[in-house]
PDB file of C-alpha atoms in Angstrom:
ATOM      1  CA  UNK N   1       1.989 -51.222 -32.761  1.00  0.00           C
ATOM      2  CA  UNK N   2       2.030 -52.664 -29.340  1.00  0.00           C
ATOM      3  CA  UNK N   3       5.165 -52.465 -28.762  1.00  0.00           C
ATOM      4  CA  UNK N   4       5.278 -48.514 -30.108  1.00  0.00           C
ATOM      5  CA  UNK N   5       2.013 -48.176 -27.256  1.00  0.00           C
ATOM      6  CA  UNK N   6       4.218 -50.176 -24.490  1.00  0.00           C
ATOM      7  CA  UNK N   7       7.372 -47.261 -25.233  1.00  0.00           C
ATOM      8  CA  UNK N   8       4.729 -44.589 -25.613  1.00  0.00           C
ATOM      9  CA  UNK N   9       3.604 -45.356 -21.884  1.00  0.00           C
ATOM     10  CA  UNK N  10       7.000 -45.429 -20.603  1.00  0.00           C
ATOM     11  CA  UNK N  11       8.154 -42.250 -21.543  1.00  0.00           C
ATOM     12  CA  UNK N  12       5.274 -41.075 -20.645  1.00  0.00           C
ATOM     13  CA  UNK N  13       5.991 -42.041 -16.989  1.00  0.00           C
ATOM     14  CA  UNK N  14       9.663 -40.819 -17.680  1.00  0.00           C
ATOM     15  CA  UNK N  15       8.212 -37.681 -18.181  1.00  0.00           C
ATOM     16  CA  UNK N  16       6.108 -37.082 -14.831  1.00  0.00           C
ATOM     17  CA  UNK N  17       3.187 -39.616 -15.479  1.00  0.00           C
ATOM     18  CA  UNK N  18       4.443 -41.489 -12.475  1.00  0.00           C
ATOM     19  CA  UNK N  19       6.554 -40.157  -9.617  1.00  0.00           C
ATOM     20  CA  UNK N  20       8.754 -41.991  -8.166  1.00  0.00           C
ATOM     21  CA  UNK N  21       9.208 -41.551  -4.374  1.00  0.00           C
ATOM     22  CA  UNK N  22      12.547 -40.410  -3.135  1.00  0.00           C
ATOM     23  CA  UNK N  23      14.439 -39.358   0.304  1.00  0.00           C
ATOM     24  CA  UNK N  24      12.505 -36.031   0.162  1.00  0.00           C
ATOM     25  CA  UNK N  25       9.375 -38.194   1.175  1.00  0.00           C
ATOM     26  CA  UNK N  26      11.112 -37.782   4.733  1.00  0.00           C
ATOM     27  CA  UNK N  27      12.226 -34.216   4.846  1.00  0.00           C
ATOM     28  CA  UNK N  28       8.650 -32.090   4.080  1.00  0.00           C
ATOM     29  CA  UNK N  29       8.719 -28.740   4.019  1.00  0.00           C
ATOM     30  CA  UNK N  30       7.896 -27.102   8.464  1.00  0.00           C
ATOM     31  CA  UNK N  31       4.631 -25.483   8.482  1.00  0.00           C
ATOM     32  CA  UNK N  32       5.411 -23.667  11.965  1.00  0.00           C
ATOM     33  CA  UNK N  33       8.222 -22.110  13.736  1.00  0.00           C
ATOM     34  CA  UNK N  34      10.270 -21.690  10.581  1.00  0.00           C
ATOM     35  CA  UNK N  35      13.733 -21.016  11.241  1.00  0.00           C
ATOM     36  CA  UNK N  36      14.441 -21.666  14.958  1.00  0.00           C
ATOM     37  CA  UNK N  37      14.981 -25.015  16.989  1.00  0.00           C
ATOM     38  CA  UNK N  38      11.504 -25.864  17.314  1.00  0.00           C
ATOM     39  CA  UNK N  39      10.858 -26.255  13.233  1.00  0.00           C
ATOM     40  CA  UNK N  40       7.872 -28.018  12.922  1.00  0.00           C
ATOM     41  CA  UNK N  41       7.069 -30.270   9.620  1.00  0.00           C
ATOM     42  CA  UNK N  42       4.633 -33.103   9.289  1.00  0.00           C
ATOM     43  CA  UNK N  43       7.105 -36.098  10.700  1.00  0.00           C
ATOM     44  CA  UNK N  44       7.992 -33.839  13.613  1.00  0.00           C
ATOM     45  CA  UNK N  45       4.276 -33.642  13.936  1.00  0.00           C
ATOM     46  CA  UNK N  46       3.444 -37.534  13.740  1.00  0.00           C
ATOM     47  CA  UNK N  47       6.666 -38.041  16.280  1.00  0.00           C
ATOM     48  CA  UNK N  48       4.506 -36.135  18.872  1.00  0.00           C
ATOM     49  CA  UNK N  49       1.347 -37.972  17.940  1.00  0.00           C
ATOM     50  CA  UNK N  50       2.001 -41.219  18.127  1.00  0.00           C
ATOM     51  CA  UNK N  51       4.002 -40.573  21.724  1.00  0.00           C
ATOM     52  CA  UNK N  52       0.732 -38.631  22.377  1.00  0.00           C
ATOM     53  CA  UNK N  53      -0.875 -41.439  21.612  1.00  0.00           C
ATOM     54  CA  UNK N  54       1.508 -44.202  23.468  1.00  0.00           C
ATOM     55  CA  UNK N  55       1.262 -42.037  26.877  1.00  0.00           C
ATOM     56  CA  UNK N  56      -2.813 -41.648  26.661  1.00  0.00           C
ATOM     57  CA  UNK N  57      -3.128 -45.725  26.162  1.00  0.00           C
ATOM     58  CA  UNK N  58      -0.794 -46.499  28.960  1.00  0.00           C
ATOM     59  CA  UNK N  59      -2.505 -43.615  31.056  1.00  0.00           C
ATOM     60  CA  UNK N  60      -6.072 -45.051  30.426  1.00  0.00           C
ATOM     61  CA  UNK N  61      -4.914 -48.446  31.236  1.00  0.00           C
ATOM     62  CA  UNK N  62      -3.504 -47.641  34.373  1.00  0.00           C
ATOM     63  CA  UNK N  63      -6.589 -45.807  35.431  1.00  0.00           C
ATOM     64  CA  UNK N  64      -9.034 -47.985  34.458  1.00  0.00           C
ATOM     65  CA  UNK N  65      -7.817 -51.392  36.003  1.00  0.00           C
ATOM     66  CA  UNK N  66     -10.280 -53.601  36.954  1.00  0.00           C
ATOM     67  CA  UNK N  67     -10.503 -56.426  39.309  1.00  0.00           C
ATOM     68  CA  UNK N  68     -12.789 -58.296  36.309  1.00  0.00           C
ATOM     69  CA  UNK N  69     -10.687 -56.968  33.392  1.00  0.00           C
ATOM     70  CA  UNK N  70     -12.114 -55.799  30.153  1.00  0.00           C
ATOM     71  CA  UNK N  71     -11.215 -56.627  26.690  1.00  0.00           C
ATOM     72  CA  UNK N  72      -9.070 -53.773  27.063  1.00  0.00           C
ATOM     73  CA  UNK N  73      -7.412 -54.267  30.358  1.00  0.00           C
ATOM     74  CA  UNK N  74      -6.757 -57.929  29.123  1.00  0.00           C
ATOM     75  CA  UNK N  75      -4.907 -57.231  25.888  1.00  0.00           C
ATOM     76  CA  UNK N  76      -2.836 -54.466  27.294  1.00  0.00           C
ATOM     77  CA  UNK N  77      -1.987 -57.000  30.284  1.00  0.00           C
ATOM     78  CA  UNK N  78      -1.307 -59.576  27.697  1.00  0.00           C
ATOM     79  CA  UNK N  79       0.822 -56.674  25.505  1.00  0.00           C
ATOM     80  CA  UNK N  80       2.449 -55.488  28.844  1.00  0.00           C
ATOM     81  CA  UNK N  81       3.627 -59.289  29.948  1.00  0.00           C
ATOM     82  CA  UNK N  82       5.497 -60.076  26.162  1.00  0.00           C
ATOM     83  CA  UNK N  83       7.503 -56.995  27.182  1.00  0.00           C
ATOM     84  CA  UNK N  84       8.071 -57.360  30.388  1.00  0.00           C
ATOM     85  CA  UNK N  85       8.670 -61.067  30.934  1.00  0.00           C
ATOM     86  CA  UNK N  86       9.441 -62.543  27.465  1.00  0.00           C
ATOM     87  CA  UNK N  87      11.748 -59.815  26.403  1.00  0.00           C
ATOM     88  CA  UNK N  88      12.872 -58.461  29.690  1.00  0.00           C
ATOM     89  CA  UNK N  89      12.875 -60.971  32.487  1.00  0.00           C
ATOM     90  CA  UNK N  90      13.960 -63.794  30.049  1.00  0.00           C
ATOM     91  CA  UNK N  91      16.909 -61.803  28.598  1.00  0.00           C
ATOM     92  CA  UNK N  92      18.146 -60.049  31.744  1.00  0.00           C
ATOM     93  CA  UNK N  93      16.628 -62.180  34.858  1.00  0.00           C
ATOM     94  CA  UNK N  94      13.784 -60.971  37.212  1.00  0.00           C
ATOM     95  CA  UNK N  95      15.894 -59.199  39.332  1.00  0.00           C
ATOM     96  CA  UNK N  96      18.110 -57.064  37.018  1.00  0.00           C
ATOM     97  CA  UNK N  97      15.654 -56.692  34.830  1.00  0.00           C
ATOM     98  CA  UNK N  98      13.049 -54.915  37.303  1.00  0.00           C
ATOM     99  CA  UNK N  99      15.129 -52.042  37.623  1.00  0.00           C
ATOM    100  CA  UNK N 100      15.062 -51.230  33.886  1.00  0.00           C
ATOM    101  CA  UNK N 101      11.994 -52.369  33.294  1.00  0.00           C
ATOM    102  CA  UNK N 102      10.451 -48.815  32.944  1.00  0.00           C
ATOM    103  CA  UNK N 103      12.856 -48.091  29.888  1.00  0.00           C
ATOM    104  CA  UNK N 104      12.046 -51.553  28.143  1.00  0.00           C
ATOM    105  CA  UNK N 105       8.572 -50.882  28.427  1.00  0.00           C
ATOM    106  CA  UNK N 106       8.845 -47.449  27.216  1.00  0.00           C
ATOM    107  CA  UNK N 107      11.262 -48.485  24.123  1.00  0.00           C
ATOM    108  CA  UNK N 108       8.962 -51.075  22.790  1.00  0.00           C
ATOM    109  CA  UNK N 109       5.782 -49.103  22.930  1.00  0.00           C
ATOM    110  CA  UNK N 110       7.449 -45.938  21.781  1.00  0.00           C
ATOM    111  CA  UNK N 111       9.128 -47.569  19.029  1.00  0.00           C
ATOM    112  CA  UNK N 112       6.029 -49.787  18.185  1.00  0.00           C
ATOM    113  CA  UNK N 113       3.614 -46.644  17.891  1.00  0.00           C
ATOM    114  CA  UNK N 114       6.866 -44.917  15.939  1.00  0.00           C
ATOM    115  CA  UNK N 115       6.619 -48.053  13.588  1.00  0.00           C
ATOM    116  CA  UNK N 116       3.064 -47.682  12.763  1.00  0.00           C
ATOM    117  CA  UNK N 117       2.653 -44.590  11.894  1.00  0.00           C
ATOM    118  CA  UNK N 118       4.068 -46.007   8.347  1.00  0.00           C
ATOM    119  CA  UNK N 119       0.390 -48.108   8.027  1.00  0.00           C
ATOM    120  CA  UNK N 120      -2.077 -45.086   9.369  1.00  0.00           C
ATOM    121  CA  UNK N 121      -3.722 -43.291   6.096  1.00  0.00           C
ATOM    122  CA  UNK N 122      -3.401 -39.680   6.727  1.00  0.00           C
ATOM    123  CA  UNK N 123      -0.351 -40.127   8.385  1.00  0.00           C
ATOM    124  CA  UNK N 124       1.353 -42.753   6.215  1.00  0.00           C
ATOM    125  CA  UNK N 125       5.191 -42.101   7.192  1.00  0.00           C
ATOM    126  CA  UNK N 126       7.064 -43.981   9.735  1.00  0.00           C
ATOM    127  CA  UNK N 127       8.212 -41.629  12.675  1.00  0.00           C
ATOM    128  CA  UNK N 128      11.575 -43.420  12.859  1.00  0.00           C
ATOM    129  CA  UNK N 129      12.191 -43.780   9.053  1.00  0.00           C
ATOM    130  CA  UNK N 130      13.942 -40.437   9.948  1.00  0.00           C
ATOM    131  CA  UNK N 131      17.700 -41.040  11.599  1.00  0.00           C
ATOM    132  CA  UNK N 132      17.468 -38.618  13.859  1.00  0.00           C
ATOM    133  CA  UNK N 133      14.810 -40.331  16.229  1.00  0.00           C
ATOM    134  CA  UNK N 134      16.834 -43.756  15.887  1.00  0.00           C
ATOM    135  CA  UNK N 135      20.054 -42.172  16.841  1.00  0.00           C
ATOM    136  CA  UNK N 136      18.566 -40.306  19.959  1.00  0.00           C
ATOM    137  CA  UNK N 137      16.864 -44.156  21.009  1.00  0.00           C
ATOM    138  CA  UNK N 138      20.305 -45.445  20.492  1.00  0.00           C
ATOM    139  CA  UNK N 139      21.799 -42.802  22.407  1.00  0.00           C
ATOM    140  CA  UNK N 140      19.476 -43.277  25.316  1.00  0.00           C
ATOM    141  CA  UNK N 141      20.190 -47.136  25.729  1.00  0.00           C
ATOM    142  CA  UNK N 142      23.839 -46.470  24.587  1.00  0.00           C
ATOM    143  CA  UNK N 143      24.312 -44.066  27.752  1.00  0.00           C
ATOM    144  CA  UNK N 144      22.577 -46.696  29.879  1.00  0.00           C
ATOM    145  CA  UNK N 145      24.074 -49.760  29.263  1.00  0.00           C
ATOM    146  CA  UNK N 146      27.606 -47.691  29.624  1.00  0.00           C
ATOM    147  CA  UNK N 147      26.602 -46.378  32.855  1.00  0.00           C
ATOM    148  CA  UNK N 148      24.739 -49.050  34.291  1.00  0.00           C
ATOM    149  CA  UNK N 149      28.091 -51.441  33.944  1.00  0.00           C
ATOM    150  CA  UNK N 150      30.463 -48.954  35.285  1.00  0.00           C
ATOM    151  CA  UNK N 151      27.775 -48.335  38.470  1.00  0.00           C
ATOM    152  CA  UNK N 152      27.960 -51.896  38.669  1.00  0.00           C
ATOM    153  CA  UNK N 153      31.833 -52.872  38.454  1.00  0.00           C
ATOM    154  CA  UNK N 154      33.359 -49.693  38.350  1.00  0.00           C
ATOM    155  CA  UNK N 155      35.253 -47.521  35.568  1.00  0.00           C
ATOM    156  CA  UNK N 156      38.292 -50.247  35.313  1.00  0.00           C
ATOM    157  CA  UNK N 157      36.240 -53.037  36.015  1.00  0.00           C
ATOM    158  CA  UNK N 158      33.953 -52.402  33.195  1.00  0.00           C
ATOM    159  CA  UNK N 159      36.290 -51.126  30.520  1.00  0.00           C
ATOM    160  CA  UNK N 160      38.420 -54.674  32.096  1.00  0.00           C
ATOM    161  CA  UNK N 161      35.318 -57.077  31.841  1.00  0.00           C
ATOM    162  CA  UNK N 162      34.317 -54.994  28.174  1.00  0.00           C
ATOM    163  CA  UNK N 163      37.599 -55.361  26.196  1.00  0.00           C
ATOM    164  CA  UNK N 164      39.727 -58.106  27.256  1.00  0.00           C
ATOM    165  CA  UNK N 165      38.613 -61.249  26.452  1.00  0.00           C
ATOM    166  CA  UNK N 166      39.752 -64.216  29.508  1.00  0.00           C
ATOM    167  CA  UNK N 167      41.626 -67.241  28.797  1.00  0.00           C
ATOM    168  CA  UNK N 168      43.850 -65.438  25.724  1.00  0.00           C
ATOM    169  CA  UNK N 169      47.143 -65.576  25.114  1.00  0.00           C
ATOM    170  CA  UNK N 170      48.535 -62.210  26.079  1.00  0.00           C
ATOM    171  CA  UNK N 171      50.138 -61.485  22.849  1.00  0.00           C
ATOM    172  CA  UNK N 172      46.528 -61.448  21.303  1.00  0.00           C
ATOM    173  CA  UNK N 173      44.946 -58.827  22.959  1.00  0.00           C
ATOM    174  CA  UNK N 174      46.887 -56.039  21.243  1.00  0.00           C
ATOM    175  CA  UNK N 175      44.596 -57.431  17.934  1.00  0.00           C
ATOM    176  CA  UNK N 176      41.148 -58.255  20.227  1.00  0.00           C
ATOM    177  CA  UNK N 177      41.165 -55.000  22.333  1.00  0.00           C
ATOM    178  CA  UNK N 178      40.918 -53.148  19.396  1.00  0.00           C
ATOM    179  CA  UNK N 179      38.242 -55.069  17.890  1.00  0.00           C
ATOM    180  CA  UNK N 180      36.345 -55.009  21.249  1.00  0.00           C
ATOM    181  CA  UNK N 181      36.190 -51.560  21.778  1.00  0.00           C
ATOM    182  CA  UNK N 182      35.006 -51.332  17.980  1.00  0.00           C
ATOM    183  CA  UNK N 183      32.310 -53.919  18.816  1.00  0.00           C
ATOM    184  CA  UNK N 184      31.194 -52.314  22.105  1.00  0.00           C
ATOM    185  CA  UNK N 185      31.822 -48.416  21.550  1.00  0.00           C
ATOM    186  CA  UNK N 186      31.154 -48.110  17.839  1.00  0.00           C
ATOM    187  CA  UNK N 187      29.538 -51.000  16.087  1.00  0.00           C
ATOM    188  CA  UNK N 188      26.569 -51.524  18.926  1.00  0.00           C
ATOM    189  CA  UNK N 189      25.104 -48.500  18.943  1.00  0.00           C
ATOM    190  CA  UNK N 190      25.559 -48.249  15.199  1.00  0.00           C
ATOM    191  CA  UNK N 191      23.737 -51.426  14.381  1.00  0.00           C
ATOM    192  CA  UNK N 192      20.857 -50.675  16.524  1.00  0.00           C
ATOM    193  CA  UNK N 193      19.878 -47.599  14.945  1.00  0.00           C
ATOM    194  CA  UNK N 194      20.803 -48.311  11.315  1.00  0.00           C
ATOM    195  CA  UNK N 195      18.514 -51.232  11.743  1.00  0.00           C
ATOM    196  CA  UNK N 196      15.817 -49.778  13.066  1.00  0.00           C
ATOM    197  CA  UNK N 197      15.757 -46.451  10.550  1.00  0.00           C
ATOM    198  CA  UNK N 198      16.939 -48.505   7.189  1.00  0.00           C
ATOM    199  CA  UNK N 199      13.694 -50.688   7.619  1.00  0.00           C
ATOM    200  CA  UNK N 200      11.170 -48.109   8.290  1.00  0.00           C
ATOM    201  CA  UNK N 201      12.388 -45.919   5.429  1.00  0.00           C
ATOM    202  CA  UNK N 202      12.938 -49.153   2.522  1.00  0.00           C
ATOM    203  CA  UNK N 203       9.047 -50.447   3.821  1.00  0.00           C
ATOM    204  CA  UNK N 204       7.779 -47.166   3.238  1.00  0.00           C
ATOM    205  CA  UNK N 205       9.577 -46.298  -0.388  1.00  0.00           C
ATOM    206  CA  UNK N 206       7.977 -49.419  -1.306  1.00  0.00           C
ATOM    207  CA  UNK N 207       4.224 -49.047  -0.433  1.00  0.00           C
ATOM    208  CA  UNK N 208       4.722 -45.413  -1.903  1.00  0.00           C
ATOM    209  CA  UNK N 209       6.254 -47.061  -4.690  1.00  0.00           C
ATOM    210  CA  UNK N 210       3.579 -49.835  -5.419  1.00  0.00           C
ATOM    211  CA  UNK N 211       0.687 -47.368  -4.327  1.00  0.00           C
ATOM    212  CA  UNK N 212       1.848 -44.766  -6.614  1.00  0.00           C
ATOM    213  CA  UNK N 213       2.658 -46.968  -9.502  1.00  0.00           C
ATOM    214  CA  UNK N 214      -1.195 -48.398  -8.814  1.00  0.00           C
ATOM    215  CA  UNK N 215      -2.511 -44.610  -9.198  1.00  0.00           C
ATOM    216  CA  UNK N 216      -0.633 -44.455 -12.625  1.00  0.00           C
ATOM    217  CA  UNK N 217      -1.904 -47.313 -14.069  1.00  0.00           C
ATOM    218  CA  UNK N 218      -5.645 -46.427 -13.001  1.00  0.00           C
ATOM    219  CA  UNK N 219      -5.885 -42.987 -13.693  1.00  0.00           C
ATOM    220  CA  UNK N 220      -2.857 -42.547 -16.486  1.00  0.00           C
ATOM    221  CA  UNK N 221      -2.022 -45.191 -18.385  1.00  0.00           C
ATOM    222  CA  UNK N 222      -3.823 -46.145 -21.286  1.00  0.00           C
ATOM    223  CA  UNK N 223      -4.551 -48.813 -24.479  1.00  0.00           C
ATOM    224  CA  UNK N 224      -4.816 -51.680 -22.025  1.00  0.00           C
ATOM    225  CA  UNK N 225      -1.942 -50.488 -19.335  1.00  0.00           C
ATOM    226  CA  UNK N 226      -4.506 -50.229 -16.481  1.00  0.00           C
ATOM    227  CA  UNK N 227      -4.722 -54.064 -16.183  1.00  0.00           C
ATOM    228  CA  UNK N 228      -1.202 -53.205 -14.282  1.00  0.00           C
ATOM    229  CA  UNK N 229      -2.797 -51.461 -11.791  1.00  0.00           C
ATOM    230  CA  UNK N 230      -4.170 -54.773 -10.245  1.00  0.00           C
ATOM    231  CA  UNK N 231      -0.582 -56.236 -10.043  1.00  0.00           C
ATOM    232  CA  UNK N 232       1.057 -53.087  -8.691  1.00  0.00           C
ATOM    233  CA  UNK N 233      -1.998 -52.886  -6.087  1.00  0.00           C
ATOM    234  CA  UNK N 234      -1.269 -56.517  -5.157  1.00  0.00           C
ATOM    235  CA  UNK N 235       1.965 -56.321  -4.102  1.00  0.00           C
ATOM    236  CA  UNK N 236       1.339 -53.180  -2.555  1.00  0.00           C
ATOM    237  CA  UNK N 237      -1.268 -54.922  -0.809  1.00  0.00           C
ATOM    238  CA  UNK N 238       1.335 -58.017   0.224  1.00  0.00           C
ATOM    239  CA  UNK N 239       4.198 -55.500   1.052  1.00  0.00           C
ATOM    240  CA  UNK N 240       1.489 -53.617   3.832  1.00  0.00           C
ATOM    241  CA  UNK N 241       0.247 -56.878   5.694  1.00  0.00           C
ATOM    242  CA  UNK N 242       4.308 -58.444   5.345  1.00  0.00           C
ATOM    243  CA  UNK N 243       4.884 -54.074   7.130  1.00  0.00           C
ATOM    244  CA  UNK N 244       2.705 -54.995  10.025  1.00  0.00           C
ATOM    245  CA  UNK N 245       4.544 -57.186  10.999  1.00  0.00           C
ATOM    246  CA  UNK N 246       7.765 -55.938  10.555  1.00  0.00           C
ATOM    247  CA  UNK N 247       6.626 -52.791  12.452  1.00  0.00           C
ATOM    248  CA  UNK N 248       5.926 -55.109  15.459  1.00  0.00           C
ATOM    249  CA  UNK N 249       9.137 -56.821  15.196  1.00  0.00           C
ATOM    250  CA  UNK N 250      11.368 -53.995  14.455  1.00  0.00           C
ATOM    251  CA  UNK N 251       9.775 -52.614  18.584  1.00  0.00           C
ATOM    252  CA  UNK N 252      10.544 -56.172  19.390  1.00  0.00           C
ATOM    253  CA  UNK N 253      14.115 -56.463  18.292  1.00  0.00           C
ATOM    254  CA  UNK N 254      15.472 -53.008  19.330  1.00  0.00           C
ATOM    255  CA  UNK N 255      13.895 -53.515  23.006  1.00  0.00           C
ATOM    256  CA  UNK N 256      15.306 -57.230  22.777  1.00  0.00           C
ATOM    257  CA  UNK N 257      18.999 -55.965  22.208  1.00  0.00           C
ATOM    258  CA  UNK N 258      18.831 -52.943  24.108  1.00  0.00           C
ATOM    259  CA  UNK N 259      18.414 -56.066  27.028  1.00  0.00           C
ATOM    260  CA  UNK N 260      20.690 -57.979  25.777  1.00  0.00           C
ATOM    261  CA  UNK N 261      23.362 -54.632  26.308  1.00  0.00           C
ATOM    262  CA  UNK N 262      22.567 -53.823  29.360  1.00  0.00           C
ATOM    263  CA  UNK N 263      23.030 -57.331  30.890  1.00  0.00           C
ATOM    264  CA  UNK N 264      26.160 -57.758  29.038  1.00  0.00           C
ATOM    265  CA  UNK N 265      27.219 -54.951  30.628  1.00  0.00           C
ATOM    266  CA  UNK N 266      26.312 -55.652  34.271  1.00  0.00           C
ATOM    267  CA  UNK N 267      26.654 -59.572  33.950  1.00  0.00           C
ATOM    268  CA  UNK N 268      29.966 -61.005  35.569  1.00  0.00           C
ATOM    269  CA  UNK N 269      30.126 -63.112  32.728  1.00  0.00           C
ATOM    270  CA  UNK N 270      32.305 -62.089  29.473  1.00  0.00           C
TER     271      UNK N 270
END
């Protein structure tokens, strides 16, 4: 009999008891300007929140600077030196790292306020578990890396300095210049987004996944199945705390790399 109740309960989430979430979490039906460039749906509209949100903080921290800081003042200056001295200076030196300092800055925050979105109720979606705003960060440091080593050493010095390796036998570099220019022109700037979208969108299926699963067991499972719900909420529970800080360290890697690029790219050394 319990085992008829256990198959009973199965089908029955087979059957639409339980959803399971899917890809068209991330692609909700626009609400406003159907049909033209400027389709609005509810990601597009937690994109411009949370950079809403990013540029008020950093506004009303600027403003309200203090000889005699206040809590505030002190954990954005504490926020604002992890950024700008442990990932930038101590990737890319002080001095080339104070002329892209403004970008650094605005790719951690940006993507760190992008990340959280994922742990806000109300909002609960990440605003980069969607490729499109990964590829267009990519893009953005892809372009300046590029162009901040050929400013730097000139077209042939930087494609030079980028794809031959020194102290190779010549023969070699007909199979390392290919691989190179894969590594550099391709696989970069593929990495960096893939990484950044793939582990928004997988932590979000899962908290939708154990959430939702929690919700079946409470409200439509029966003959004993609701003692699920505890374990389901659990590890929901676990997988949100292990989120928060992935959503810190996801802002954390893709500024750290983006560094690491750029002083590849302008560093005299291979």
């Amino acid at each position: 009999m319990g085992k008829l109740n256990a198959a009973q309960t199965m089908i029955q989430a087979a059957e639409g008891g339980f959803e399971a979430p899917s890809m068209a979490e991330f692609f909700p039906s626009p609400f406003a300007f159907v049909g033209t460039p400027f389709e609005m749906n509810r990601v597009m509209l937690i994109r411009i929140l949370a950079t809403l949100a990013v540029v008020i903080l950093l506004a009303v921290w600027a403003k309200r600077m203090k000889l005699i800081p206040t809590r505030f003042q002190s954990a954005m200056e504490i926020a604002m030196e992890f950024v700008t001295v442990g990932i930038a200076e101590d990737t890319m030196g002080k001095e080339k790292a104070k002329k892209f300092m403004p970008l650094i800055v605005a790719i951690f925050f940006g993507v760190l306020f992008w990340n959280v979105t994922k742990l806000i109720p109300f909002l609960n979606m990440p605003a980069s578990g969607v490729i499109g705003l990964p590829i267009v960060l990519t893009a953005v440091v892809y372009i300046t890396y590029h162009w901040a080593g050929i400013a730097e050493k000139g077209l042939g010095g930087y494609l030079k300095d980028a794809l031959i390796l020194p102290g190779v036998p010549w023969p070699m570099h007909f199979l390392l210049i290919p691989i190179e220019f894969i590594t550099k022109f391709v696989t970069q700037p593929f990495t960096l987004a893939i990484r950044l979208f793939a582990n928004m969108m997988v932590g979000h299926l899962l908290l939708v996944l154990c959430f939702s699963a929690t919700s079946f067991f409470l409200f439509d499972a029966s003959n004993g199945f609701q003692f699920f719900a505890i374990l389901t909420f659990a590890g929901g529970f676990f997988v949100f705390l292990l989120e928060m800080l992935v959503v810190v360290l996801q802002a954390y890697i893709f500024a750290l790399l983006s560094c690491v690029y750029i002083n590849a790219a302008i560093s005299e050394d291979h």
